Amino acid sequence: MLPMIYHTTIEDYGNFMISVMKGKNLKPEVFQEMIRKQVQVKEGKYFGLGFEIYDLGKGEYALSHSGADHGTRCIAIVLPNSGKGIVIFTNVDDGYKVYEKLVLHYLGKQGRKIIEIETK
């Protein structure tokens, strides 16, 4: 049996991430599990339920989810406390190369902290 392949638009995924960021249509206990630091990956970075969690300090955090298939790379990052976020879809295998500049530009000091955590 062939694996199921799902496709989405950047608009639909962005709307999904906004819903996640707001805990919309989720039971409160499920949302709490999503944002609970369950496994530490490195200093400042954890896995929650379905998302990576960046501890940005002073109660601020980011949720991130990424993925890739042959010829594509994507990442979404949301900052629930400020309501900011970014969704990046690329159609090349090395699309991750644009992430840093876009995250720094659009997420400002929080983006800088995410990049610092990733590059330690």
Short mmCIF file of N, CA, C and O in Angstrom, two decimals:
data_model
loop_
_atom_site.label_atom_id
_atom_site.label_comp_id
_atom_site.label_asym_id
_atom_site.label_seq_id
_atom_site.Cartn_x
_atom_site.Cartn_y
_atom_site.Cartn_z
N MET A 1 0.84 -1.17 0.00
CA MET A 1 0.00 0.00 0.00
C MET A 1 0.89 1.24 0.00
O MET A 1 1.84 1.34 0.76
N LEU A 2 0.55 2.21 -0.83
CA LEU A 2 1.31 3.45 -0.90
C LEU A 2 0.96 4.37 0.26
O LEU A 2 -0.17 4.38 0.72
N PRO A 3 1.94 5.14 0.73
CA PRO A 3 1.65 6.07 1.84
C PRO A 3 0.70 7.18 1.37
O PRO A 3 0.68 7.55 0.20
N MET A 4 -0.06 7.69 2.30
CA MET A 4 -0.95 8.81 2.01
C MET A 4 -0.10 10.07 1.89
O MET A 4 0.78 10.30 2.69
N ILE A 5 -0.39 10.87 0.89
CA ILE A 5 0.31 12.14 0.71
C ILE A 5 -0.72 13.24 0.84
O ILE A 5 -1.76 13.23 0.17
N TYR A 6 -0.44 14.16 1.74
CA TYR A 6 -1.35 15.27 1.97
C TYR A 6 -0.70 16.57 1.53
O TYR A 6 0.50 16.75 1.70
N HIS A 7 -1.49 17.44 0.98
CA HIS A 7 -1.00 18.75 0.55
C HIS A 7 -1.84 19.82 1.21
O HIS A 7 -3.01 19.61 1.53
N THR A 8 -1.24 20.98 1.42
CA THR A 8 -1.96 22.11 1.98
C THR A 8 -1.43 23.38 1.34
O THR A 8 -0.40 23.36 0.68
N THR A 9 -2.14 24.45 1.54
CA THR A 9 -1.67 25.75 1.08
C THR A 9 -1.02 26.47 2.25
O THR A 9 -1.30 26.17 3.41
N ILE A 10 -0.20 27.45 1.93
CA ILE A 10 0.43 28.23 3.00
C ILE A 10 -0.64 28.99 3.78
O ILE A 10 -0.54 29.15 4.99
N GLU A 11 -1.70 29.42 3.10
CA GLU A 11 -2.79 30.13 3.79
C GLU A 11 -3.49 29.22 4.79
O GLU A 11 -3.72 29.61 5.95
N ASP A 12 -3.83 28.01 4.37
CA ASP A 12 -4.50 27.08 5.28
C ASP A 12 -3.60 26.69 6.45
O ASP A 12 -4.04 26.59 7.59
N TYR A 13 -2.31 26.47 6.17
CA TYR A 13 -1.40 26.11 7.25
C TYR A 13 -1.22 27.27 8.21
O TYR A 13 -1.15 27.09 9.42
N GLY A 14 -1.14 28.48 7.66
CA GLY A 14 -1.05 29.66 8.51
C GLY A 14 -2.26 29.78 9.42
O GLY A 14 -2.13 30.08 10.62
N ASN A 15 -3.45 29.55 8.87
CA ASN A 15 -4.67 29.60 9.69
C ASN A 15 -4.67 28.51 10.76
O ASN A 15 -5.10 28.73 11.89
N PHE A 16 -4.17 27.33 10.40
CA PHE A 16 -4.05 26.25 11.38
C PHE A 16 -3.12 26.67 12.52
O PHE A 16 -3.43 26.49 13.70
N MET A 17 -1.97 27.26 12.18
CA MET A 17 -1.01 27.68 13.21
C MET A 17 -1.58 28.79 14.09
O MET A 17 -1.31 28.83 15.29
N ILE A 18 -2.37 29.69 13.52
CA ILE A 18 -3.04 30.72 14.33
C ILE A 18 -3.98 30.06 15.33
O ILE A 18 -4.03 30.42 16.50
N SER A 19 -4.73 29.06 14.88
CA SER A 19 -5.64 28.33 15.78
C SER A 19 -4.86 27.65 16.89
O SER A 19 -5.27 27.69 18.05
N VAL A 20 -3.74 27.03 16.54
CA VAL A 20 -2.90 26.37 17.56
C VAL A 20 -2.40 27.40 18.55
O VAL A 20 -2.48 27.20 19.77
N MET A 21 -1.89 28.52 18.04
CA MET A 21 -1.33 29.57 18.90
C MET A 21 -2.35 30.06 19.91
O MET A 21 -2.01 30.34 21.05
N LYS A 22 -3.61 30.13 19.50
CA LYS A 22 -4.67 30.62 20.37
C LYS A 22 -5.34 29.51 21.17
O LYS A 22 -6.23 29.78 21.98
N GLY A 23 -4.93 28.26 20.92
CA GLY A 23 -5.56 27.14 21.61
C GLY A 23 -7.01 26.93 21.14
O GLY A 23 -7.80 26.31 21.84
N LYS A 24 -7.34 27.45 19.98
CA LYS A 24 -8.70 27.41 19.45
C LYS A 24 -9.07 25.99 19.04
O LYS A 24 -8.27 25.28 18.43
N ASN A 25 -10.29 25.59 19.38
CA ASN A 25 -10.83 24.27 19.05
C ASN A 25 -10.05 23.12 19.68
O ASN A 25 -10.06 22.01 19.17
N LEU A 26 -9.34 23.42 20.75
CA LEU A 26 -8.61 22.39 21.49
C LEU A 26 -9.11 22.36 22.92
O LEU A 26 -9.39 23.41 23.50
N LYS A 27 -9.19 21.19 23.47
CA LYS A 27 -9.47 21.11 24.90
C LYS A 27 -8.31 21.74 25.64
O LYS A 27 -7.14 21.54 25.24
N PRO A 28 -8.58 22.49 26.70
CA PRO A 28 -7.48 23.16 27.42
C PRO A 28 -6.38 22.20 27.86
O PRO A 28 -5.19 22.54 27.79
N GLU A 29 -6.74 20.99 28.27
CA GLU A 29 -5.72 20.04 28.72
C GLU A 29 -4.85 19.57 27.55
O GLU A 29 -3.66 19.30 27.73
N VAL A 30 -5.40 19.49 26.36
CA VAL A 30 -4.61 19.12 25.19
C VAL A 30 -3.63 20.25 24.85
O VAL A 30 -2.45 20.00 24.60
N PHE A 31 -4.12 21.48 24.87
CA PHE A 31 -3.24 22.61 24.60
C PHE A 31 -2.12 22.67 25.62
O PHE A 31 -0.96 22.91 25.25
N GLN A 32 -2.41 22.43 26.87
CA GLN A 32 -1.37 22.45 27.91
C GLN A 32 -0.30 21.38 27.65
O GLN A 32 0.88 21.61 27.90
N GLU A 33 -0.71 20.22 27.13
CA GLU A 33 0.26 19.18 26.79
C GLU A 33 1.11 19.60 25.59
O GLU A 33 2.29 19.26 25.50
N MET A 34 0.52 20.35 24.67
CA MET A 34 1.25 20.81 23.50
C MET A 34 2.36 21.79 23.89
O MET A 34 3.43 21.78 23.29
N ILE A 35 2.11 22.61 24.90
CA ILE A 35 3.09 23.63 25.28
C ILE A 35 3.94 23.23 26.49
O ILE A 35 4.81 23.98 26.90
N ARG A 36 3.70 22.03 27.03
CA ARG A 36 4.50 21.55 28.16
C ARG A 36 5.82 21.00 27.65
O ARG A 36 5.86 20.20 26.71
N LYS A 37 6.91 21.42 28.25
CA LYS A 37 8.24 20.95 27.89
C LYS A 37 8.37 19.50 28.33
O LYS A 37 8.59 19.22 29.49
N GLN A 38 8.23 18.58 27.37
CA GLN A 38 8.22 17.16 27.72
C GLN A 38 9.58 16.49 27.59
O GLN A 38 9.92 15.62 28.38
N VAL A 39 10.35 16.88 26.59
CA VAL A 39 11.68 16.31 26.37
C VAL A 39 12.62 17.43 25.97
O VAL A 39 12.33 18.17 25.03
N GLN A 40 13.74 17.56 26.68
CA GLN A 40 14.71 18.59 26.32
C GLN A 40 15.58 18.09 25.17
O GLN A 40 16.15 17.00 25.24
N VAL A 41 15.69 18.89 24.12
CA VAL A 41 16.49 18.55 22.95
C VAL A 41 17.89 19.15 23.10
O VAL A 41 18.88 18.51 22.80
N LYS A 42 17.93 20.39 23.52
CA LYS A 42 19.17 21.12 23.79
C LYS A 42 18.80 22.26 24.70
O LYS A 42 17.63 22.47 24.99
N GLU A 43 19.77 23.03 25.15
CA GLU A 43 19.48 24.15 26.03
C GLU A 43 18.52 25.12 25.33
O GLU A 43 18.81 25.62 24.24
N GLY A 44 17.36 25.32 25.95
CA GLY A 44 16.38 26.26 25.41
C GLY A 44 15.40 25.67 24.42
O GLY A 44 14.49 26.35 23.95
N LYS A 45 15.55 24.40 24.06
CA LYS A 45 14.68 23.77 23.06
C LYS A 45 14.15 22.44 23.58
O LYS A 45 14.92 21.62 24.10
N TYR A 46 12.84 22.24 23.41
CA TYR A 46 12.16 21.07 23.96
C TYR A 46 11.16 20.54 22.93
O TYR A 46 10.77 21.25 22.01
N PHE A 47 10.71 19.32 23.17
CA PHE A 47 9.57 18.78 22.43
C PHE A 47 8.35 18.84 23.33
O PHE A 47 8.42 18.49 24.51
N GLY A 48 7.26 19.31 22.79
CA GLY A 48 5.96 19.23 23.43
C GLY A 48 5.15 18.20 22.65
O GLY A 48 5.73 17.37 21.94
N LEU A 49 3.86 18.27 22.72
CA LEU A 49 2.99 17.36 21.99
C LEU A 49 2.80 17.90 20.57
O LEU A 49 2.05 18.84 20.34
N GLY A 50 3.58 17.37 19.61
CA GLY A 50 3.45 17.75 18.22
C GLY A 50 4.24 18.98 17.80
O GLY A 50 4.29 19.32 16.63
N PHE A 51 4.87 19.67 18.74
CA PHE A 51 5.60 20.89 18.42
C PHE A 51 6.93 20.95 19.16
O PHE A 51 7.07 20.38 20.24
N GLU A 52 7.87 21.67 18.58
CA GLU A 52 9.08 22.02 19.30
C GLU A 52 8.77 23.30 20.06
O GLU A 52 8.01 24.14 19.59
N ILE A 53 9.35 23.42 21.23
CA ILE A 53 9.12 24.59 22.09
C ILE A 53 10.47 25.25 22.33
O ILE A 53 11.43 24.60 22.75
N TYR A 54 10.53 26.54 22.05
CA TYR A 54 11.72 27.33 22.34
C TYR A 54 11.42 28.17 23.57
O TYR A 54 10.44 28.93 23.58
N ASP A 55 12.25 28.04 24.59
CA ASP A 55 12.13 28.86 25.79
C ASP A 55 12.91 30.15 25.53
O ASP A 55 14.13 30.14 25.49
N LEU A 56 12.18 31.25 25.35
CA LEU A 56 12.81 32.52 25.00
C LEU A 56 13.09 33.38 26.22
O LEU A 56 13.58 34.50 26.10
N GLY A 57 12.78 32.87 27.42
CA GLY A 57 13.03 33.59 28.66
C GLY A 57 11.88 34.50 29.04
O GLY A 57 11.05 34.87 28.21
N LYS A 58 11.82 34.83 30.33
CA LYS A 58 10.81 35.73 30.89
C LYS A 58 9.38 35.31 30.52
O LYS A 58 8.51 36.14 30.26
N GLY A 59 9.12 33.99 30.50
CA GLY A 59 7.78 33.47 30.22
C GLY A 59 7.41 33.44 28.75
O GLY A 59 6.34 32.97 28.39
N GLU A 60 8.28 33.91 27.90
CA GLU A 60 8.01 33.93 26.44
C GLU A 60 8.47 32.60 25.84
O GLU A 60 9.51 32.06 26.22
N TYR A 61 7.68 32.09 24.89
CA TYR A 61 8.07 30.85 24.22
C TYR A 61 7.58 30.88 22.78
O TYR A 61 6.72 31.69 22.41
N ALA A 62 8.15 30.01 21.98
CA ALA A 62 7.74 29.85 20.59
C ALA A 62 7.40 28.38 20.36
O ALA A 62 8.02 27.49 20.95
N LEU A 63 6.42 28.15 19.51
CA LEU A 63 6.09 26.80 19.06
C LEU A 63 6.51 26.69 17.60
O LEU A 63 6.29 27.61 16.81
N SER A 64 7.10 25.56 17.26
CA SER A 64 7.58 25.37 15.90
C SER A 64 7.27 23.97 15.41
O SER A 64 7.27 23.01 16.18
N HIS A 65 7.01 23.89 14.11
CA HIS A 65 6.84 22.58 13.47
C HIS A 65 7.42 22.70 12.08
O HIS A 65 7.22 23.70 11.39
N SER A 66 8.17 21.69 11.67
CA SER A 66 8.78 21.72 10.36
C SER A 66 8.58 20.38 9.67
O SER A 66 8.18 19.40 10.29
N GLY A 67 8.89 20.38 8.39
CA GLY A 67 8.75 19.15 7.64
C GLY A 67 9.45 19.23 6.30
O GLY A 67 9.85 20.30 5.86
N ALA A 68 9.60 18.08 5.68
CA ALA A 68 10.27 18.02 4.39
C ALA A 68 9.87 16.77 3.65
O ALA A 68 9.61 15.72 4.26
N ASP A 69 9.78 16.89 2.37
CA ASP A 69 9.67 15.78 1.43
C ASP A 69 10.69 16.06 0.35
O ASP A 69 11.27 17.16 0.30
N HIS A 70 10.93 15.12 -0.51
CA HIS A 70 11.87 15.34 -1.59
C HIS A 70 11.47 16.59 -2.37
O HIS A 70 10.34 16.71 -2.84
N GLY A 71 12.38 17.57 -2.40
CA GLY A 71 12.13 18.79 -3.15
C GLY A 71 11.39 19.88 -2.39
O GLY A 71 11.05 20.91 -2.97
N THR A 72 11.16 19.69 -1.10
CA THR A 72 10.47 20.71 -0.32
C THR A 72 11.05 20.80 1.09
O THR A 72 11.56 19.81 1.62
N ARG A 73 10.92 21.97 1.69
CA ARG A 73 11.26 22.19 3.10
C ARG A 73 10.28 23.24 3.60
O ARG A 73 9.94 24.19 2.89
N CYS A 74 9.83 23.06 4.84
CA CYS A 74 8.92 24.06 5.40
C CYS A 74 9.09 24.14 6.91
O CYS A 74 9.58 23.21 7.54
N ILE A 75 8.70 25.29 7.45
CA ILE A 75 8.75 25.51 8.89
C ILE A 75 7.69 26.54 9.25
O ILE A 75 7.38 27.43 8.45
N ALA A 76 7.11 26.38 10.41
CA ALA A 76 6.17 27.37 10.95
C ALA A 76 6.58 27.63 12.39
O ALA A 76 6.89 26.70 13.14
N ILE A 77 6.59 28.90 12.77
CA ILE A 77 6.93 29.31 14.13
C ILE A 77 5.89 30.32 14.58
O ILE A 77 5.60 31.27 13.85
N VAL A 78 5.32 30.10 15.77
CA VAL A 78 4.38 31.07 16.33
C VAL A 78 4.82 31.45 17.74
O VAL A 78 5.43 30.66 18.46
N LEU A 79 4.52 32.69 18.09
CA LEU A 79 4.83 33.24 19.40
C LEU A 79 3.51 33.57 20.09
O LEU A 79 2.95 34.66 19.89
N PRO A 80 2.96 32.64 20.86
CA PRO A 80 1.63 32.84 21.45
C PRO A 80 1.46 34.10 22.29
O PRO A 80 0.40 34.72 22.25
N ASN A 81 2.49 34.52 23.03
CA ASN A 81 2.33 35.70 23.88
C ASN A 81 2.19 36.98 23.09
O ASN A 81 1.46 37.88 23.48
N SER A 82 2.90 37.10 21.97
CA SER A 82 2.84 38.32 21.17
C SER A 82 1.89 38.22 19.99
O SER A 82 1.55 39.23 19.39
N GLY A 83 1.50 36.99 19.62
CA GLY A 83 0.62 36.81 18.48
C GLY A 83 1.33 36.86 17.14
O GLY A 83 0.69 36.86 16.10
N LYS A 84 2.66 36.87 17.16
CA LYS A 84 3.42 36.89 15.90
C LYS A 84 3.73 35.47 15.45
O LYS A 84 3.71 34.53 16.24
N GLY A 85 4.04 35.35 14.17
CA GLY A 85 4.46 34.06 13.66
C GLY A 85 4.92 34.17 12.22
O GLY A 85 4.80 35.22 11.59
N ILE A 86 5.45 33.07 11.73
CA ILE A 86 5.91 33.01 10.34
C ILE A 86 5.71 31.58 9.85
O ILE A 86 5.90 30.62 10.59
N VAL A 87 5.30 31.46 8.59
CA VAL A 87 5.19 30.17 7.91
C VAL A 87 6.04 30.29 6.65
O VAL A 87 5.85 31.21 5.86
N ILE A 88 6.97 29.36 6.48
CA ILE A 88 7.86 29.38 5.32
C ILE A 88 7.73 28.05 4.60
O ILE A 88 8.01 26.99 5.18
N PHE A 89 7.30 28.08 3.35
CA PHE A 89 7.25 26.90 2.49
C PHE A 89 8.24 27.13 1.36
O PHE A 89 8.24 28.20 0.75
N THR A 90 9.11 26.17 1.09
CA THR A 90 10.02 26.27 -0.05
C THR A 90 9.85 25.05 -0.93
O THR A 90 9.37 24.00 -0.49
N ASN A 91 10.26 25.19 -2.19
CA ASN A 91 10.14 24.06 -3.11
C ASN A 91 11.51 23.59 -3.60
O ASN A 91 11.68 23.24 -4.75
N VAL A 92 12.47 23.57 -2.66
CA VAL A 92 13.80 23.04 -2.95
C VAL A 92 14.30 22.26 -1.73
O VAL A 92 13.90 22.52 -0.60
N ASP A 93 15.19 21.31 -1.98
CA ASP A 93 15.72 20.49 -0.88
C ASP A 93 16.50 21.29 0.14
O ASP A 93 16.51 20.95 1.31
N ASP A 94 17.16 22.35 -0.29
CA ASP A 94 17.95 23.15 0.66
C ASP A 94 17.24 24.45 1.03
O ASP A 94 17.88 25.44 1.38
N GLY A 95 15.92 24.42 1.03
CA GLY A 95 15.13 25.59 1.39
C GLY A 95 15.38 26.11 2.79
O GLY A 95 15.14 27.28 3.08
N TYR A 96 15.88 25.25 3.66
CA TYR A 96 16.18 25.66 5.04
C TYR A 96 17.19 26.80 5.08
O TYR A 96 17.27 27.53 6.06
N LYS A 97 17.93 27.00 3.99
CA LYS A 97 18.95 28.06 3.97
C LYS A 97 18.35 29.46 4.08
O LYS A 97 19.06 30.39 4.45
N VAL A 98 17.08 29.63 3.76
CA VAL A 98 16.46 30.95 3.86
C VAL A 98 15.83 31.19 5.24
O VAL A 98 15.46 32.32 5.55
N TYR A 99 15.70 30.16 6.04
CA TYR A 99 15.00 30.29 7.33
C TYR A 99 15.58 31.38 8.21
O TYR A 99 14.86 32.22 8.74
N GLU A 100 16.90 31.35 8.41
CA GLU A 100 17.51 32.25 9.39
C GLU A 100 17.22 33.71 9.08
O GLU A 100 16.76 34.46 9.96
N LYS A 101 17.46 34.14 7.85
CA LYS A 101 17.23 35.55 7.51
C LYS A 101 15.77 35.95 7.67
O LYS A 101 15.46 37.04 8.16
N LEU A 102 14.85 35.08 7.28
CA LEU A 102 13.43 35.40 7.40
C LEU A 102 12.99 35.45 8.85
O LEU A 102 12.25 36.35 9.26
N VAL A 103 13.43 34.50 9.65
CA VAL A 103 13.07 34.47 11.07
C VAL A 103 13.62 35.72 11.78
O VAL A 103 12.91 36.36 12.56
N LEU A 104 14.86 36.08 11.49
CA LEU A 104 15.44 37.28 12.09
C LEU A 104 14.68 38.53 11.67
O LEU A 104 14.38 39.39 12.50
N HIS A 105 14.35 38.63 10.41
CA HIS A 105 13.67 39.82 9.90
C HIS A 105 12.26 39.96 10.46
O HIS A 105 11.86 41.03 10.92
N TYR A 106 11.49 38.89 10.43
CA TYR A 106 10.07 38.99 10.79
C TYR A 106 9.77 38.79 12.27
O TYR A 106 8.74 39.26 12.75
N LEU A 107 10.64 38.10 12.99
CA LEU A 107 10.36 37.84 14.41
C LEU A 107 11.26 38.63 15.36
O LEU A 107 11.18 38.45 16.57
N GLY A 108 12.09 39.48 14.83
CA GLY A 108 12.87 40.41 15.66
C GLY A 108 13.68 39.74 16.75
O GLY A 108 14.34 38.74 16.52
N LYS A 109 13.60 40.31 17.96
CA LYS A 109 14.43 39.81 19.07
C LYS A 109 14.06 38.37 19.44
O LYS A 109 14.93 37.59 19.82
N GLN A 110 12.78 38.01 19.31
CA GLN A 110 12.41 36.62 19.59
C GLN A 110 13.02 35.69 18.54
O GLN A 110 13.47 34.59 18.85
N GLY A 111 13.02 36.13 17.28
CA GLY A 111 13.66 35.35 16.21
C GLY A 111 15.14 35.19 16.45
O GLY A 111 15.71 34.11 16.23
N ARG A 112 15.79 36.25 16.92
CA ARG A 112 17.22 36.19 17.23
C ARG A 112 17.48 35.15 18.32
O ARG A 112 18.42 34.37 18.23
N LYS A 113 16.63 35.09 19.33
CA LYS A 113 16.79 34.11 20.40
C LYS A 113 16.61 32.69 19.86
O LYS A 113 17.36 31.78 20.24
N ILE A 114 15.64 32.49 18.98
CA ILE A 114 15.43 31.17 18.36
C ILE A 114 16.69 30.75 17.59
O ILE A 114 17.16 29.62 17.71
N ILE A 115 17.24 31.67 16.80
CA ILE A 115 18.45 31.37 16.04
C ILE A 115 19.63 31.07 16.98
O ILE A 115 20.40 30.15 16.74
N GLU A 116 19.75 31.82 18.06
CA GLU A 116 20.80 31.55 19.04
C GLU A 116 20.68 30.14 19.61
O GLU A 116 21.68 29.43 19.75
N ILE A 117 19.45 29.75 19.95
CA ILE A 117 19.23 28.40 20.50
C ILE A 117 19.61 27.36 19.44
O ILE A 117 20.27 26.37 19.75
N GLU A 118 19.21 27.57 18.20
CA GLU A 118 19.47 26.59 17.14
C GLU A 118 20.95 26.46 16.80
O GLU A 118 21.39 25.40 16.38
N THR A 119 21.70 27.54 16.95
CA THR A 119 23.10 27.51 16.50
C THR A 119 24.09 27.26 17.63
O THR A 119 25.30 27.32 17.40
N LYS A 120 23.61 27.00 18.84
CA LYS A 120 24.52 26.69 19.96
C LYS A 120 25.16 25.35 19.75
O LYS A 120 24.61 24.43 19.26
#
